[in-house]
PDB file of N, CA and C in Angstrom:
ATOM      1  N   MET A   1       6.471  14.465   9.210  1.00 79.00           N
ATOM      2  CA  MET A   1       5.005  13.567   9.666  1.00 79.00           C
ATOM      3  C   MET A   1       3.868  13.446   8.707  1.00 79.00           C
ATOM      4  N   ALA A   2       3.436  14.472   8.198  1.00 81.00           N
ATOM      5  CA  ALA A   2       2.440  14.411   7.239  1.00 81.00           C
ATOM      6  C   ALA A   2       2.535  13.872   6.479  1.00 81.00           C
ATOM      7  N   GLU A   3       4.159  13.916   5.595  1.00 87.00           N
ATOM      8  CA  GLU A   3       4.393  13.104   4.412  1.00 87.00           C
ATOM      9  C   GLU A   3       4.221  11.513   4.564  1.00 87.00           C
ATOM     10  N   ALA A   4       4.495  11.020   5.985  1.00 88.00           N
ATOM     11  CA  ALA A   4       4.390   9.756   6.407  1.00 88.00           C
ATOM     12  C   ALA A   4       2.872   9.044   6.526  1.00 88.00           C
ATOM     13  N   GLY A   5       2.224   9.913   7.058  1.00 85.00           N
ATOM     14  CA  GLY A   5       0.802   9.935   6.969  1.00 85.00           C
ATOM     15  C   GLY A   5       0.143   9.698   5.834  1.00 85.00           C
ATOM     16  N   LEU A   6       0.561  10.470   4.741  1.00 86.00           N
ATOM     17  CA  LEU A   6      -0.076  10.412   3.150  1.00 86.00           C
ATOM     18  C   LEU A   6       0.412   9.478   2.635  1.00 86.00           C
ATOM     19  N   ALA A   7       1.863   8.779   3.270  1.00 89.00           N
ATOM     20  CA  ALA A   7       2.275   7.691   2.268  1.00 89.00           C
ATOM     21  C   ALA A   7       1.543   6.241   2.712  1.00 89.00           C
ATOM     22  N   ARG A   8       0.639   6.661   3.548  1.00 88.00           N
ATOM     23  CA  ARG A   8       0.011   5.310   3.976  1.00 88.00           C
ATOM     24  C   ARG A   8      -1.490   5.852   3.211  1.00 88.00           C
ATOM     25  N   CYS A   9      -1.652   6.205   2.524  1.00 84.00           N
ATOM     26  CA  CYS A   9      -3.162   6.700   2.177  1.00 84.00           C
ATOM     27  C   CYS A   9      -2.954   6.072   0.510  1.00 84.00           C
ATOM     28  N   ASP A  10      -3.841   5.488   0.000  1.00 80.00           N
ATOM     29  CA  ASP A  10      -4.209   5.315  -1.374  1.00 80.00           C
ATOM     30  C   ASP A  10      -4.827   6.304  -2.035  1.00 80.00           C
ATOM     31  N   ASP A  11      -5.528   6.823  -1.584  1.00 76.00           N
ATOM     32  CA  ASP A  11      -5.763   8.340  -2.453  1.00 76.00           C
ATOM     33  C   ASP A  11      -5.996   9.759  -1.551  1.00 76.00           C
ATOM     34  N   GLY A  12      -4.840   9.905  -0.680  1.00 78.00           N
ATOM     35  CA  GLY A  12      -4.756  10.962  -0.054  1.00 78.00           C
ATOM     36  C   GLY A  12      -4.317  12.158  -0.740  1.00 78.00           C
ATOM     37  N   GLU A  13      -4.231  13.412  -0.067  1.00 80.00           N
ATOM     38  CA  GLU A  13      -4.155  14.843  -0.601  1.00 80.00           C
ATOM     39  C   GLU A  13      -3.150  15.280   0.695  1.00 80.00           C
ATOM     40  N   LEU A  14      -2.087  16.179   0.488  1.00 81.00           N
ATOM     41  CA  LEU A  14      -1.245  16.776   1.432  1.00 81.00           C
ATOM     42  C   LEU A  14      -1.616  18.251   0.580  1.00 81.00           C
ATOM     43  N   ARG A  15      -2.239  19.397   2.014  1.00 80.00           N
ATOM     44  CA  ARG A  15      -2.257  20.803   1.820  1.00 80.00           C
ATOM     45  C   ARG A  15      -1.673  21.435   2.755  1.00 80.00           C
ATOM     46  N   ILE A  16      -0.477  22.077   2.354  1.00 80.00           N
ATOM     47  CA  ILE A  16      -0.050  22.835   3.465  1.00 80.00           C
ATOM     48  C   ILE A  16      -0.974  24.359   3.256  1.00 80.00           C
ATOM     49  N   ILE A  17      -1.060  24.906   4.842  1.00 80.00           N
ATOM     50  CA  ILE A  17      -1.457  25.934   4.622  1.00 80.00           C
ATOM     51  C   ILE A  17      -0.656  27.140   5.237  1.00 80.00           C
ATOM     52  N   ASP A  18      -0.194  28.210   4.749  1.00 82.00           N
ATOM     53  CA  ASP A  18       0.822  28.884   4.586  1.00 82.00           C
ATOM     54  C   ASP A  18       0.086  29.880   6.168  1.00 82.00           C
ATOM     55  N   GLY A  19       0.793  30.098   7.048  1.00 81.00           N
ATOM     56  CA  GLY A  19       0.945  30.675   7.979  1.00 81.00           C
ATOM     57  C   GLY A  19       0.108  30.305   9.408  1.00 81.00           C
ATOM     58  N   ALA A  20      -0.341  28.768   9.504  1.00 81.00           N
ATOM     59  CA  ALA A  20      -1.070  28.466   9.995  1.00 81.00           C
ATOM     60  C   ALA A  20       0.063  27.349  11.122  1.00 81.00           C
ATOM     61  N   SER A  21      -0.843  27.076  12.347  1.00 85.00           N
ATOM     62  CA  SER A  21      -0.014  25.879  13.028  1.00 85.00           C
ATOM     63  C   SER A  21      -0.556  24.926  13.290  1.00 85.00           C
ATOM     64  N   HIS A  22      -0.510  23.773  14.263  1.00 85.00           N
ATOM     65  CA  HIS A  22      -1.254  22.781  14.389  1.00 85.00           C
ATOM     66  C   HIS A  22      -2.885  23.114  14.312  1.00 85.00           C
ATOM     67  N   ARG A  23      -2.990  24.173  14.704  1.00 90.00           N
ATOM     68  CA  ARG A  23      -4.525  24.219  15.470  1.00 90.00           C
ATOM     69  C   ARG A  23      -5.255  25.521  14.063  1.00 90.00           C
ATOM     70  N   LEU A  24      -4.798  25.009  13.051  1.00 86.00           N
ATOM     71  CA  LEU A  24      -5.396  25.773  11.663  1.00 86.00           C
ATOM     72  C   LEU A  24      -6.962  25.769  11.412  1.00 86.00           C
ATOM     73  N   HIS A  25      -7.766  25.257  12.048  1.00 88.00           N
ATOM     74  CA  HIS A  25      -9.411  24.764  12.201  1.00 88.00           C
ATOM     75  C   HIS A  25      -9.915  25.849  12.648  1.00 88.00           C
ATOM     76  N   ILE A  26      -8.819  26.357  13.854  1.00 92.00           N
ATOM     77  CA  ILE A  26      -9.136  27.749  14.819  1.00 92.00           C
ATOM     78  C   ILE A  26      -9.040  28.933  14.215  1.00 92.00           C
ATOM     79  N   GLU A  27      -7.714  28.814  13.930  1.00 89.00           N
ATOM     80  CA  GLU A  27      -7.161  29.956  13.453  1.00 89.00           C
ATOM     81  C   GLU A  27      -7.143  30.612  11.661  1.00 89.00           C
ATOM     82  N   GLN A  28      -7.591  29.732  10.852  1.00 88.00           N
ATOM     83  CA  GLN A  28      -7.997  30.136   9.107  1.00 88.00           C
ATOM     84  C   GLN A  28      -9.120  29.257   8.837  1.00 88.00           C
ATOM     85  N   PRO A  29     -10.188  28.937   9.917  1.00 91.00           N
ATOM     86  CA  PRO A  29     -11.402  28.357   9.680  1.00 91.00           C
ATOM     87  C   PRO A  29     -11.731  28.178   8.352  1.00 91.00           C
ATOM     88  N   GLU A  30     -12.149  28.952   7.862  1.00 91.00           N
ATOM     89  CA  GLU A  30     -12.253  29.400   6.194  1.00 91.00           C
ATOM     90  C   GLU A  30     -11.666  29.275   5.578  1.00 91.00           C
ATOM     91  N   ARG A  31     -10.422  28.870   5.011  1.00 87.00           N
ATOM     92  CA  ARG A  31      -9.729  28.192   4.510  1.00 87.00           C
ATOM     93  C   ARG A  31      -9.403  26.724   4.494  1.00 87.00           C
ATOM     94  N   ILE A  32      -9.540  26.394   5.520  1.00 86.00           N
ATOM     95  CA  ILE A  32      -9.641  24.688   6.158  1.00 86.00           C
ATOM     96  C   ILE A  32     -10.754  24.280   5.680  1.00 86.00           C
ATOM     97  N   ASN A  33     -11.860  25.275   5.997  1.00 89.00           N
ATOM     98  CA  ASN A  33     -13.168  24.394   5.848  1.00 89.00           C
ATOM     99  C   ASN A  33     -13.519  24.301   3.932  1.00 89.00           C
ATOM    100  N   ALA A  34     -13.502  25.647   3.336  1.00 86.00           N
ATOM    101  CA  ALA A  34     -13.081  25.562   2.317  1.00 86.00           C
ATOM    102  C   ALA A  34     -12.513  23.952   1.370  1.00 86.00           C
ATOM    103  N   LYS A  35     -11.229  23.862   1.928  1.00 82.00           N
ATOM    104  CA  LYS A  35     -10.409  22.667   1.355  1.00 82.00           C
ATOM    105  C   LYS A  35     -10.953  21.173   2.063  1.00 82.00           C
ATOM    106  N   ILE A  36     -11.339  21.448   2.829  1.00 84.00           N
ATOM    107  CA  ILE A  36     -12.321  19.931   3.291  1.00 84.00           C
ATOM    108  C   ILE A  36     -13.727  19.925   2.492  1.00 84.00           C
ATOM    109  N   LEU A  37     -14.500  20.823   2.391  1.00 85.00           N
ATOM    110  CA  LEU A  37     -15.560  20.738   1.764  1.00 85.00           C
ATOM    111  C   LEU A  37     -15.622  20.369   0.025  1.00 85.00           C
ATOM    112  N   GLY A  38     -14.108  20.703  -0.261  1.00 80.00           N
ATOM    113  CA  GLY A  38     -13.841  20.401  -1.636  1.00 80.00           C
ATOM    114  C   GLY A  38     -13.458  19.267  -2.266  1.00 80.00           C
ATOM    115  N   PHE A  39     -13.313  18.712  -1.165  1.00 75.00           N
ATOM    116  CA  PHE A  39     -12.080  17.128  -1.361  1.00 75.00           C
ATOM    117  C   PHE A  39     -13.383  16.379  -1.515  1.00 75.00           C
ATOM    118  N   PRO A  40     -13.037  15.525  -3.041  1.00 71.00           N
ATOM    119  CA  PRO A  40     -13.707  14.590  -3.482  1.00 71.00           C
ATOM    120  C   PRO A  40     -14.334  13.223  -2.112  1.00 71.00           C
ATOM    121  N   SER A  41     -15.942  13.351  -2.306  1.00 65.00           N
ATOM    122  CA  SER A  41     -16.355  11.842  -1.597  1.00 65.00           C
ATOM    123  C   SER A  41     -15.947  11.063  -2.366  1.00 65.00           C
ATOM    124  N   LEU A  42     -16.434   9.701  -0.968  1.00 56.00           N
ATOM    125  CA  LEU A  42     -16.584   8.468  -2.059  1.00 56.00           C
ATOM    126  C   LEU A  42     -18.093   8.511  -2.501  1.00 56.00           C
ATOM    127  N   PRO A  43     -17.966   7.497  -3.440  1.00 57.00           N
ATOM    128  CA  PRO A  43     -19.278   6.855  -4.005  1.00 57.00           C
ATOM    129  C   PRO A  43     -19.781   5.958  -2.388  1.00 57.00           C
ATOM    130  N   GLU A  44     -20.917   5.850  -2.448  1.00 57.00           N
ATOM    131  CA  GLU A  44     -21.523   5.382  -1.223  1.00 57.00           C
ATOM    132  C   GLU A  44     -20.793   3.814  -1.381  1.00 57.00           C
ATOM    133  N   LYS A  45     -20.921   3.180  -2.347  1.00 54.00           N
ATOM    134  CA  LYS A  45     -21.047   1.669  -2.693  1.00 54.00           C
ATOM    135  C   LYS A  45     -19.534   1.274  -2.467  1.00 54.00           C
ATOM    136  N   ASP A  46     -18.606   2.467  -2.001  1.00 53.00           N
ATOM    137  CA  ASP A  46     -17.027   2.384  -1.751  1.00 53.00           C
ATOM    138  C   ASP A  46     -16.834   2.600  -0.472  1.00 53.00           C
ATOM    139  N   ALA A  47     -17.767   3.282   0.165  1.00 52.00           N
ATOM    140  CA  ALA A  47     -17.607   3.806   1.702  1.00 52.00           C
ATOM    141  C   ALA A  47     -17.344   2.693   2.741  1.00 52.00           C
ATOM    142  N   GLY A  48     -16.271   2.622   3.197  1.00 55.00           N
ATOM    143  CA  GLY A  48     -15.726   1.587   4.755  1.00 55.00           C
ATOM    144  C   GLY A  48     -15.215   0.924   3.643  1.00 55.00           C
ATOM    145  N   GLN A  49     -14.983   0.651   2.525  1.00 56.00           N
ATOM    146  CA  GLN A  49     -13.913  -0.319   2.100  1.00 56.00           C
ATOM    147  C   GLN A  49     -12.715  -0.030   1.947  1.00 56.00           C
ATOM    148  N   GLY A  50     -12.140   0.741   3.125  1.00 56.00           N
ATOM    149  CA  GLY A  50     -10.414   0.974   2.907  1.00 56.00           C
ATOM    150  C   GLY A  50      -9.864   0.020   4.205  1.00 56.00           C
ATOM    151  N   SER A  51      -8.191  -0.275   3.736  1.00 53.00           N
ATOM    152  CA  SER A  51      -7.646  -1.260   4.071  1.00 53.00           C
ATOM    153  C   SER A  51      -7.484  -0.964   5.979  1.00 53.00           C
ATOM    154  N   GLN A  52      -7.605  -2.244   6.858  1.00 52.00           N
ATOM    155  CA  GLN A  52      -7.097  -1.993   8.087  1.00 52.00           C
ATOM    156  C   GLN A  52      -6.102  -1.777   8.474  1.00 52.00           C
ATOM    157  N   THR A  53      -5.703  -1.361   9.615  1.00 50.00           N
ATOM    158  CA  THR A  53      -3.909  -1.115   9.912  1.00 50.00           C
ATOM    159  C   THR A  53      -3.984  -2.421  11.419  1.00 50.00           C
ATOM    160  N   PRO A  54      -3.509  -3.204  11.299  1.00 49.00           N
ATOM    161  CA  PRO A  54      -3.292  -4.413  12.583  1.00 49.00           C
ATOM    162  C   PRO A  54      -2.909  -3.448  13.789  1.00 49.00           C
TER     163      PRO A  54
END
């Protein structure tokens, strides 16, 4: 399922957190927060310019 969602993203990234289930933000908050905070941000001028799904 994650791969299908990633295929719909122009600039996505998939990271698998070993030993975590669907509730990884509760089970391993330090690891997931580090990944989220390290994810590159869009420049302000590009924010909100993604495609819309019908």
